[in-house]
Coordinates of C-alpha atoms in Angstrom, one line a residue:
X1 CA -168.3 -65.7 -55.2
X2 CA -167.1 -67.9 -52.4
X3 CA -164.0 -68.9 -54.3
X4 CA -162.8 -65.3 -54.2
X5 CA -163.0 -64.9 -50.4
X6 CA -159.6 -64.3 -48.8
X7 CA -158.4 -66.3 -45.8
X8 CA -155.1 -66.2 -44.0
X9 CA -153.3 -68.0 -41.2
X10 CA -150.1 -67.5 -39.3
X11 CA -148.2 -70.7 -38.5
X12 CA -148.2 -70.0 -34.8
X13 CA -150.9 -72.7 -34.4
X14 CA -153.8 -70.2 -34.1
X15 CA -156.3 -70.2 -37.0
X16 CA -159.5 -68.2 -37.0
X17 CA -162.6 -70.1 -38.1
X18 CA -162.6 -70.6 -41.8
X19 CA -164.8 -72.4 -44.3
X20 CA -163.7 -76.0 -44.9
X21 CA -162.4 -75.3 -48.5
X22 CA -160.2 -72.4 -47.3
X23 CA -159.0 -74.5 -44.3
X24 CA -158.1 -77.3 -46.7
X25 CA -156.3 -74.9 -49.0
X26 CA -154.3 -73.3 -46.2
X27 CA -153.3 -76.7 -44.8
X28 CA -152.3 -77.9 -48.3
X29 CA -150.2 -74.9 -49.1
X30 CA -148.6 -74.9 -45.7
X31 CA -147.7 -78.6 -46.1
X32 CA -146.2 -78.0 -49.6
X33 CA -144.2 -75.0 -48.3
X34 CA -142.7 -77.2 -45.5
X35 CA -141.9 -79.8 -48.1
X36 CA -140.2 -77.2 -50.3
X37 CA -138.1 -76.0 -47.3
X38 CA -137.1 -79.6 -46.6
X39 CA -136.2 -80.0 -50.3
X40 CA -134.0 -76.9 -50.0
X41 CA -132.3 -78.3 -46.9
X42 CA -131.6 -81.6 -48.6
X43 CA -130.8 -80.0 -52.1
X44 CA -133.5 -82.4 -53.4
X45 CA -134.3 -81.3 -56.9
X46 CA -137.0 -83.9 -57.2
X47 CA -139.1 -81.8 -54.7
X48 CA -138.5 -78.7 -56.9
X49 CA -139.5 -80.8 -60.0
X50 CA -142.8 -81.8 -58.3
X51 CA -143.6 -78.3 -56.8
X52 CA -142.6 -76.0 -59.6
X53 CA -145.2 -75.3 -62.3
X54 CA -144.0 -75.5 -65.9
X55 CA -144.2 -71.6 -66.1
X56 CA -142.4 -71.1 -62.8
X57 CA -140.1 -68.1 -62.5
X58 CA -137.6 -67.3 -59.7
X59 CA -136.1 -63.9 -58.9
X60 CA -133.2 -64.2 -56.5
X61 CA -131.9 -61.4 -54.4
X62 CA -129.5 -60.2 -57.2
X63 CA -132.4 -59.5 -59.5
X64 CA -131.6 -62.2 -62.0
X65 CA -134.4 -64.4 -63.4
X66 CA -134.4 -68.2 -63.5
X67 CA -137.0 -70.4 -65.1
X68 CA -138.1 -73.8 -63.8
X69 CA -135.3 -75.7 -65.6
X70 CA -132.5 -73.4 -64.7
X71 CA -133.5 -73.3 -61.0
X72 CA -133.7 -77.1 -60.8
X73 CA -130.3 -77.4 -62.4
X74 CA -128.9 -74.8 -60.1
X75 CA -130.2 -76.7 -57.1
X76 CA -128.8 -80.0 -58.3
X77 CA -125.4 -78.4 -59.0
X78 CA -124.5 -77.9 -55.4
X79 CA -123.2 -74.4 -55.9
X80 CA -125.0 -73.4 -52.8
X81 CA -125.4 -75.8 -49.9
X82 CA -127.7 -75.4 -46.9
X83 CA -126.6 -76.9 -43.6
X84 CA -129.5 -75.5 -41.5
X85 CA -132.7 -73.6 -42.5
X86 CA -135.0 -72.0 -40.0
X87 CA -138.4 -70.8 -41.2
X88 CA -139.8 -67.7 -39.4
X89 CA -142.8 -65.4 -39.8
X90 CA -144.6 -67.6 -42.4
X91 CA -147.9 -66.3 -43.4
X92 CA -150.1 -68.1 -45.9
X93 CA -152.9 -66.3 -47.7
X94 CA -155.4 -68.0 -50.0
X95 CA -157.3 -66.2 -52.7
X96 CA -159.5 -68.8 -54.5
X97 CA -157.1 -70.8 -56.7
X98 CA -154.1 -68.7 -55.8
X99 CA -152.1 -68.5 -52.6
X100 CA -149.3 -66.2 -51.4
X101 CA -146.8 -67.3 -48.8
X102 CA -144.4 -64.8 -47.2
X103 CA -141.8 -65.4 -44.5
X104 CA -138.2 -65.3 -43.6
X105 CA -135.5 -68.1 -43.8
X106 CA -132.4 -68.0 -41.7
X107 CA -129.8 -70.4 -42.9
X108 CA -126.2 -71.5 -42.7
X109 CA -124.3 -73.2 -45.4
X110 CA -121.9 -72.3 -48.2
X111 CA -121.8 -70.7 -51.7
X112 CA -118.9 -72.0 -53.5
X113 CA -115.9 -71.7 -51.2
X114 CA -117.6 -69.0 -49.1
X115 CA -119.2 -70.0 -45.8
X116 CA -122.6 -68.5 -45.1
X117 CA -123.5 -67.9 -41.4
X118 CA -126.9 -66.8 -40.3
X119 CA -128.0 -65.5 -43.7
X120 CA -131.5 -64.0 -43.6
X121 CA -133.7 -64.0 -46.6
X122 CA -137.3 -62.7 -47.0
X123 CA -139.2 -64.8 -49.5
X124 CA -142.4 -64.7 -51.5
X125 CA -144.0 -67.8 -53.0
X126 CA -147.0 -67.6 -55.3
X127 CA -149.0 -70.8 -55.7
X128 CA -151.7 -71.6 -58.3
X129 CA -154.1 -74.5 -58.0
X130 CA -154.5 -76.0 -61.4
X131 CA -156.6 -79.2 -62.0
X132 CA -156.8 -79.6 -58.2
X133 CA -153.0 -79.4 -57.7
X134 CA -151.1 -76.6 -56.0
X135 CA -147.8 -75.6 -57.6
X136 CA -145.4 -72.7 -57.2
X137 CA -145.6 -70.4 -60.1
X138 CA -143.4 -67.6 -58.9
X139 CA -140.8 -67.1 -56.2
X140 CA -138.7 -64.1 -55.1
X141 CA -136.1 -63.8 -52.4
X142 CA -134.4 -60.8 -50.9
X143 CA -131.5 -60.7 -48.5
X144 CA -132.2 -59.0 -45.2
X145 CA -129.5 -56.6 -44.0
X146 CA -128.3 -56.7 -40.5
X147 CA -130.0 -53.3 -39.8
X148 CA -133.3 -54.6 -41.1
X149 CA -133.0 -57.8 -39.2
X150 CA -132.8 -55.9 -35.9
X151 CA -135.6 -53.5 -36.8
X152 CA -138.9 -53.9 -35.0
X153 CA -142.0 -53.2 -37.0

């Protein structure tokens, strides 16, 4: 049915003609992802609390798993701080009541006593729309090696 149609948009400002519900969904998920990035920058766990679904799971680059509660607590702890965060290559794809966002974050900050300079991370966010509200249900991040960062696809 129409709810199962796929639509996508790159953030470059160009959007192909889409049906109104898909355009609204793309805009909503895009806005929430920008809010999430700002929450990461500010270490604002209230943004995480609002955006993470109750059944949210997070897989960081080391392969561990965190649930909603543990990720919010980790964010609030200040173990990792983000001084700058640049979002690149964001692609939002909507599939009915689900959406997938992929992209790359380049950030500086610190992890404990270690300074982090120009760290690159590929990310995957999975959103679900439940009762009319988009929330992140899963997230995975993978560090980008220097060789991969310089590779042209």
